[in-house]
Tab-separated table of C-alpha atoms in Angstrom:
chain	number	residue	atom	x	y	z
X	20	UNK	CA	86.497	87.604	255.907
X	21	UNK	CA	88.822	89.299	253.768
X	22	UNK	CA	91.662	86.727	252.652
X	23	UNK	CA	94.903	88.211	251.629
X	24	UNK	CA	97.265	86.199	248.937
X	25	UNK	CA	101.159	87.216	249.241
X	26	UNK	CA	103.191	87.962	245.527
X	27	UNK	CA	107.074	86.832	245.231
X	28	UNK	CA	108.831	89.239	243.263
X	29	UNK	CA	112.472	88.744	241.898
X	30	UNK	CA	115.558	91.286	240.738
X	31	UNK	CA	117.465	90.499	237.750
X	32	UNK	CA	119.906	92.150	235.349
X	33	UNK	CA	119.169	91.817	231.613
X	34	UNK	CA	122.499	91.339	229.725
X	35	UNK	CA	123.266	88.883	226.331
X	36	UNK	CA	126.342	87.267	225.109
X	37	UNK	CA	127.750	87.664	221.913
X	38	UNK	CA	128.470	84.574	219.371
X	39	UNK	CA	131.929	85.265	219.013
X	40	UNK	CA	132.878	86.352	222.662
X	41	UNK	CA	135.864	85.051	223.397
X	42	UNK	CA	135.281	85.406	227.426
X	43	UNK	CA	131.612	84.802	226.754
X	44	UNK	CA	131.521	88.073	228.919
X	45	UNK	CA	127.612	89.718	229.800
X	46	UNK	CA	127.086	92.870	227.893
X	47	UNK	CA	124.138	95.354	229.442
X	48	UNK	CA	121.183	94.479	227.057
X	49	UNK	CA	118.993	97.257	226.257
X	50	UNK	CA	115.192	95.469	226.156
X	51	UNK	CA	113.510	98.643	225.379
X	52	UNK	CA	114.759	97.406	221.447
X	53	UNK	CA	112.977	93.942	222.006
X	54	UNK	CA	109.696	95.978	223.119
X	55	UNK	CA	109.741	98.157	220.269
X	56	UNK	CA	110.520	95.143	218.163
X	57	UNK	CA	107.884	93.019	219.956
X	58	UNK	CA	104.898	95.744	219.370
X	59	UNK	CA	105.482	95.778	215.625
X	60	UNK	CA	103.972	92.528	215.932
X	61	UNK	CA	99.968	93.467	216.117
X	62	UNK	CA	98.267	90.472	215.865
X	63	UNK	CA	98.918	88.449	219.363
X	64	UNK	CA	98.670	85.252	217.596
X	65	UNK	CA	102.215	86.156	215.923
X	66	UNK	CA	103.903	86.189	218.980
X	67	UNK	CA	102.351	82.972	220.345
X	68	UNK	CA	104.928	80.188	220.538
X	69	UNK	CA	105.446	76.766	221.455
X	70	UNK	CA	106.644	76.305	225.232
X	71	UNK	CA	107.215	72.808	225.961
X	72	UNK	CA	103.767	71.409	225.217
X	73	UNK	CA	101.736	74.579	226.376
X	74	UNK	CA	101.997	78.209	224.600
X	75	UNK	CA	103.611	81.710	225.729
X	76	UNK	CA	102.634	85.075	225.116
X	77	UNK	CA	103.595	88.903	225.277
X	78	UNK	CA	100.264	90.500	225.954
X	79	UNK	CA	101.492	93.873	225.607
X	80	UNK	CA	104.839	96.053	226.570
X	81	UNK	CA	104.648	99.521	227.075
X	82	UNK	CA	105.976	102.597	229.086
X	83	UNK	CA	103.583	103.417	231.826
X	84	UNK	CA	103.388	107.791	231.569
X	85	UNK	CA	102.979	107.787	235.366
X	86	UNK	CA	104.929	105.168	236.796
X	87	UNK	CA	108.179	106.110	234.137
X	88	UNK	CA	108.425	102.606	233.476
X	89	UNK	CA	107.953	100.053	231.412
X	90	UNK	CA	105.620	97.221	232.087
X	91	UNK	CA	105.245	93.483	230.279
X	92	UNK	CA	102.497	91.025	230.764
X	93	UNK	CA	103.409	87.599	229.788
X	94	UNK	CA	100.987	84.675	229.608
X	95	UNK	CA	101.651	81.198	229.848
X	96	UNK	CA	98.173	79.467	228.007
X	97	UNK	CA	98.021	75.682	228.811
X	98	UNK	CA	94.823	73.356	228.217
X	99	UNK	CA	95.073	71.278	231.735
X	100	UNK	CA	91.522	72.139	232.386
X	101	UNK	CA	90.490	72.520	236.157
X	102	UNK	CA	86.881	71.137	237.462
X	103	UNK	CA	84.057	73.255	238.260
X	104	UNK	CA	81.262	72.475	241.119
X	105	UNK	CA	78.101	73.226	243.286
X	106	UNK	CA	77.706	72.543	246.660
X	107	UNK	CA	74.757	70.543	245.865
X	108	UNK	CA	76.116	68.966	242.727
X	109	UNK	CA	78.713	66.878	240.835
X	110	UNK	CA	81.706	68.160	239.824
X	111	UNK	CA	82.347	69.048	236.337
X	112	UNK	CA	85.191	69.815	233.822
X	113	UNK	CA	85.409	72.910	232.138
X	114	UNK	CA	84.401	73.174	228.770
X	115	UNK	CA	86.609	74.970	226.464
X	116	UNK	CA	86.385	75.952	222.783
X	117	UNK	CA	89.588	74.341	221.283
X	118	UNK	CA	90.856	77.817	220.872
X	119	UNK	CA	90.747	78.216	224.209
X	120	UNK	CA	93.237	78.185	226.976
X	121	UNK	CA	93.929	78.400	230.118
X	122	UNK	CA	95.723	81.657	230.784
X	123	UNK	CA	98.444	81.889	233.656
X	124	UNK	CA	100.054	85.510	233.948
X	125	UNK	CA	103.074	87.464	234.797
X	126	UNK	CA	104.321	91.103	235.587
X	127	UNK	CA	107.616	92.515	235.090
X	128	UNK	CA	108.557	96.051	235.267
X	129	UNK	CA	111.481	97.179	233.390
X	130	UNK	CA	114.098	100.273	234.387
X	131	UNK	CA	115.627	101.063	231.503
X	132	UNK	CA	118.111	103.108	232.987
X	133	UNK	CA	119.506	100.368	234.816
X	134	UNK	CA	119.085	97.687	233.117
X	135	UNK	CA	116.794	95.658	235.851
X	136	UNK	CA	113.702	93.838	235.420
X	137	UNK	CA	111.146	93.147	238.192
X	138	UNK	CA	109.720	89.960	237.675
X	139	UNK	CA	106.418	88.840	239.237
X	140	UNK	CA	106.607	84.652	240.673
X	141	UNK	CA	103.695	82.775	239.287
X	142	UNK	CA	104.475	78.948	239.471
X	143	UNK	CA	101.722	78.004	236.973
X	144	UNK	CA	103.256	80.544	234.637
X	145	UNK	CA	106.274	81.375	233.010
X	146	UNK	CA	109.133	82.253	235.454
X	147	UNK	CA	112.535	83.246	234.625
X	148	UNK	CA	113.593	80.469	232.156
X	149	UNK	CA	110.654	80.926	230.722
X	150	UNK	CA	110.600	84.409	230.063
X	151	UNK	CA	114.613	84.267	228.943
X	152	UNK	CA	113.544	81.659	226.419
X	153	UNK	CA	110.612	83.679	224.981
X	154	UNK	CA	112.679	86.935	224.675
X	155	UNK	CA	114.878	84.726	222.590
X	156	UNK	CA	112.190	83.528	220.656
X	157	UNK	CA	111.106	86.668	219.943
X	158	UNK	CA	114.532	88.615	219.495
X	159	UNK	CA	115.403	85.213	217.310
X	160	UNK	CA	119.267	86.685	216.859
X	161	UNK	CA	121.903	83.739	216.641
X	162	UNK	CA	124.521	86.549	217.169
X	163	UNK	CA	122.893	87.342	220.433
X	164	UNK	CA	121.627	85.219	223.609
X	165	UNK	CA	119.136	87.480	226.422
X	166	UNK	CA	120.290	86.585	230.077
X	167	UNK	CA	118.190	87.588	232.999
X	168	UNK	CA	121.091	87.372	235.503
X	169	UNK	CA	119.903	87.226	239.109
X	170	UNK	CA	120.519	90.403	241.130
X	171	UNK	CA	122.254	88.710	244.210
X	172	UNK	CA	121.538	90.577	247.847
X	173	UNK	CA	125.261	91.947	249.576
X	174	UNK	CA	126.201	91.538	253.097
X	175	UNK	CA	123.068	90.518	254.075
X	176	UNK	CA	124.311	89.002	257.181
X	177	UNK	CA	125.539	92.046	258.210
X	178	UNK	CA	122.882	93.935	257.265
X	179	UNK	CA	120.375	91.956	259.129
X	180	UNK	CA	121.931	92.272	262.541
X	181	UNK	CA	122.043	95.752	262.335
X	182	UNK	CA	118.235	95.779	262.561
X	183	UNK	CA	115.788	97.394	265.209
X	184	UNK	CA	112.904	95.621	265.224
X	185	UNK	CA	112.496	91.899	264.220
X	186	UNK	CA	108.955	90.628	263.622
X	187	UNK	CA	109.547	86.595	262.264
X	188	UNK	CA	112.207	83.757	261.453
X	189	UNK	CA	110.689	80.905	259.402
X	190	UNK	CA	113.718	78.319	259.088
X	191	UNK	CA	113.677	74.985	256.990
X	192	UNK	CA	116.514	71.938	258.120
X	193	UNK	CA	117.346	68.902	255.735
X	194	UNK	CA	119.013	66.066	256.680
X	195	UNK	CA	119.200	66.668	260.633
X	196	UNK	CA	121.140	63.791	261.886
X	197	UNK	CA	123.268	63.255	259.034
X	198	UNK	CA	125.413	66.951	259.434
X	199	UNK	CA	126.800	68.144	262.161
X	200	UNK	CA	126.132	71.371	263.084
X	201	UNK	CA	128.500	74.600	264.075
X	202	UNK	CA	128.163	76.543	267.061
X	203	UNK	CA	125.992	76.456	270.563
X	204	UNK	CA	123.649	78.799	269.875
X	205	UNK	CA	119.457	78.931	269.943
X	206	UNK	CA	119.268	77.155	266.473
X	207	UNK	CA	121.992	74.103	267.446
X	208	UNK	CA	119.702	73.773	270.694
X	209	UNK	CA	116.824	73.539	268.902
X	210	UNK	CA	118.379	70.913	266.809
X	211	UNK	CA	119.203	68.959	269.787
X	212	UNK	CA	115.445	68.775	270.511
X	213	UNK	CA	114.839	67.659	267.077
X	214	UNK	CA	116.724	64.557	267.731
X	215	UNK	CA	114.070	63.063	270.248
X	216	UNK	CA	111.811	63.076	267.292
X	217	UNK	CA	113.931	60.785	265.227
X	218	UNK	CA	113.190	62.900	262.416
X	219	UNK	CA	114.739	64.000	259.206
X	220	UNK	CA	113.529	67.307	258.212
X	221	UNK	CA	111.973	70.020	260.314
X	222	UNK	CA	110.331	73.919	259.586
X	223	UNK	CA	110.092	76.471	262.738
X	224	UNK	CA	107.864	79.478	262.275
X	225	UNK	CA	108.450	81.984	264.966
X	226	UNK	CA	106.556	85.472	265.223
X	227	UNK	CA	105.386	88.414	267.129
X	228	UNK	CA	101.889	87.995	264.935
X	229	UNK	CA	100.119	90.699	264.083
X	230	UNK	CA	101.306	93.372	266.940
X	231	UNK	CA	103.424	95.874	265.158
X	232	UNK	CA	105.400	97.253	267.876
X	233	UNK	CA	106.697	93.895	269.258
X	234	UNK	CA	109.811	92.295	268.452
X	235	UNK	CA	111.155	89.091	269.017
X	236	UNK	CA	114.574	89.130	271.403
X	237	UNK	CA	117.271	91.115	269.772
X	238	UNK	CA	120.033	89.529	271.223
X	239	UNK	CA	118.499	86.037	270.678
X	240	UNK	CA	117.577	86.818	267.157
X	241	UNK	CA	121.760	87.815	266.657
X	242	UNK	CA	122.923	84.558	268.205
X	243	UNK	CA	120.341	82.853	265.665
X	244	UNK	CA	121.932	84.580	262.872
X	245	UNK	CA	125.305	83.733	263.720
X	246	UNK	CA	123.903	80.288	263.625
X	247	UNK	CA	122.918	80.107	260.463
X	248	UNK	CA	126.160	81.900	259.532
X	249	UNK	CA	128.243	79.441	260.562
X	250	UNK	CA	126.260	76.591	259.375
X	251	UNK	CA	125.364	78.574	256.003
X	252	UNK	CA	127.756	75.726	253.640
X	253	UNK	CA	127.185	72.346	255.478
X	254	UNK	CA	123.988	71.951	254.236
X	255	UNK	CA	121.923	71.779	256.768
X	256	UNK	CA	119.321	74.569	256.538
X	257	UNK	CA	117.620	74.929	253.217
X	258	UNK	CA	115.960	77.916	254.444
X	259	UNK	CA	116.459	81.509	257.313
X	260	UNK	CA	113.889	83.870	256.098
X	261	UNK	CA	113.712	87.006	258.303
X	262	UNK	CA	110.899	89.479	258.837
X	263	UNK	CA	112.580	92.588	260.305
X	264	UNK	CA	112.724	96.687	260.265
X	265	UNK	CA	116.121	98.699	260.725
X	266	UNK	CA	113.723	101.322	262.306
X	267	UNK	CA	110.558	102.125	263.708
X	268	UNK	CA	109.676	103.984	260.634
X	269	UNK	CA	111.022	101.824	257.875
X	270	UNK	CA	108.707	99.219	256.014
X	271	UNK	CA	108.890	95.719	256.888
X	272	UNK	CA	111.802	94.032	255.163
X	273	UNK	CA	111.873	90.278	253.947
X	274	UNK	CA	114.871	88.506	253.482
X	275	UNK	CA	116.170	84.842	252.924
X	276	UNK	CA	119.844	84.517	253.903
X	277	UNK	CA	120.195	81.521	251.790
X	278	UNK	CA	118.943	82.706	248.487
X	279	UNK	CA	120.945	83.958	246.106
X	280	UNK	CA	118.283	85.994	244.060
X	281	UNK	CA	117.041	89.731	245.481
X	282	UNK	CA	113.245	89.280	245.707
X	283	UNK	CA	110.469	91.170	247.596
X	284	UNK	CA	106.892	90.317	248.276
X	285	UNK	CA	103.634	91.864	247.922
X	286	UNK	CA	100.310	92.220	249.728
X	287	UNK	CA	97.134	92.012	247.860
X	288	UNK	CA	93.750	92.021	249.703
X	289	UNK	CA	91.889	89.246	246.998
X	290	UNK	CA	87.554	89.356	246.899
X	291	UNK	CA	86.421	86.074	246.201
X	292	UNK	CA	86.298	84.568	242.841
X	293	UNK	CA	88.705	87.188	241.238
X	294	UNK	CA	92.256	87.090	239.965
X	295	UNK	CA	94.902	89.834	240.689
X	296	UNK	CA	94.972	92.059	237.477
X	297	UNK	CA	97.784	92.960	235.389
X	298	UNK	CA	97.298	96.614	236.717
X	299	UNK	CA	96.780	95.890	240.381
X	300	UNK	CA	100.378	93.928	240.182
X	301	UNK	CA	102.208	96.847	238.279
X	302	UNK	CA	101.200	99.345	240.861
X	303	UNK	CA	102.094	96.949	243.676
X	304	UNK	CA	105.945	96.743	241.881
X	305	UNK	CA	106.417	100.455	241.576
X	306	UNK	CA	105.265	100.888	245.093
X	307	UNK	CA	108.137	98.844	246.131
X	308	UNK	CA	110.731	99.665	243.587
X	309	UNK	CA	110.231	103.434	243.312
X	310	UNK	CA	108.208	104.351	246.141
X	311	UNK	CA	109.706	102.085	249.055
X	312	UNK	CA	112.970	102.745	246.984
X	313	UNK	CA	113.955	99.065	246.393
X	314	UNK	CA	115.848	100.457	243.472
X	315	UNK	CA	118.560	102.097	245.389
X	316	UNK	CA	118.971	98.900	247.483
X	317	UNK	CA	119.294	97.056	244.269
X	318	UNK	CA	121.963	99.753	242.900
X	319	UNK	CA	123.962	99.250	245.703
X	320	UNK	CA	124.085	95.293	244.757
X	321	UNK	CA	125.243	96.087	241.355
X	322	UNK	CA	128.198	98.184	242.541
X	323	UNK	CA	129.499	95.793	244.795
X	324	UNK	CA	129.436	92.888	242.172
């Protein structure tokens, strides 16, 4: 059986800050600079550094001819070695040389006419602190700090009830009996239930499955998001993430009304025992930025800031 894994991929703005701002005001950083600076460095032991008590490293930067972008691969090399094992025997530690590492990677793809980089989600590797604090490292200018500033989504309440078709809600509640929720719609009733259970935190996961011309109620799905629009500062959801499509022949859109980065995910049909490559990622990105134009959505954003 064919086993699918699912890629989180984030929006932000690359900007830096002066030493001597006086508003400490975000200036549009141009990164093509740090690549060209970064490539001058062959040997990929001189742009290893210390991070924390692991390592971090640019792999390579360059401008993909036909994609007309540029693409980074970071690595995050640690030495927490996993196990190995048989089905008939013990299991074993890994041996590695002791200049050898365990190598965790990342994506991003880069629009340099914009400004915005793409950023693959990798827990084990370096996310978006980690990547700020290695452009530093590398840049190493006290007269200027790199900022990846998260590209936040606009109206997307708004947006979101405006759509055809919707396909899932996954929602996350903290602290159920200690708020007090807003409103008298599906999600308060549901909370009601929740009391019976004398519990403290709950997740609902509702969907159409796998049926792609279903949709789950429209008018129920509305009252939901006015819901979670009037309970949206009390605290009491930590997560709405919608599935839904404005039309019949629009791609699936993903959407957490709670989060306050732009982000996307990806598909990727995994064999076993393989990792996703570099190149399989970077094509997945520009499918969805340039292809499924994500960039104009993410434009849009910008404007309205």
């Amino acid at each position: 059986m064919m086993k699918y894994k699912n890629v989180r991929f984030e929006y932000y703005e690359v900007v830096y800050r002066t030493k001597d701002s006086t508003n400490n005001k975000d200036k549009l950083f141009d990164l093509v600079r740090w690549i060209n600076k970064a490539n001058k460095i062959n040997a990929l032991i001189d742009r290893t550094y210390d991070f924390y008590s692991e390592k971090a490293r640019l792999e390579k930067a360059q401008f993909d001819d036909d994609f007309n972008y540029y693409f980074l691969h970071f690595v995050r090399l640690g030495d927490n070695i996993p196990s190995k094992g048989k089905l008939d025997g013990k299991v074993e530690p890994l041996e590695l040389d002791d200049d050898e590492y365990i190598g965790n990677e990342v994506t991003a793809l880069y629009d340099e006419d914009h400004h915005i980089l793409m950023l693959q989600r990798n827990r084990s590797s370096l996310g978006p602190s980690g990547v700020e604090f290695y452009l530093n490292r590398l840049w190493d200018n006290e007269e200027e700090t790199i900022h990846l500033r998260p590209i936040a989504p606009k109206g997307m309440f708004e947006n979101v009830k405006k759509a055809e078709k919707f396909r899932k809600i996954h929602l996350k509640f903290a602290d159920i009996h200690s708020k007090k929720p807003a409103g008298n719609g599906p999600v308060i009733a549901m909370l009601n239930n929740f009391g019976k259970f004398e519990g403290v935190t709950g997740e609902v996961v509702i969907s159409v499955g796998r049926t792609k011309d279903k949709s789950l109620d429209s008018q129920t799905m509305i009252d939901t998001i006015q819901d979670i629009m009037d309970n949206q500062d009390n605290g009491l959801m930590k997560k709405a993430e919608l599935h839904y499509k404005y039309t019949d022949d629009t791609a699936v859109e993903i959407v957490d009304l709670f989060a306050k980065k732009t982000h996307d995910f990806g598909s990727f049909q995994m064999e076993k025992r393989t990792t996703l490559s570099h190149e399989a990622i970077a094509e997945k990105m520009h499918e969805i930025y340039h292809q499924n134009n994500k960039k104009r959505k993410i434009l849009d954003y910008l404007m309205k800031e």
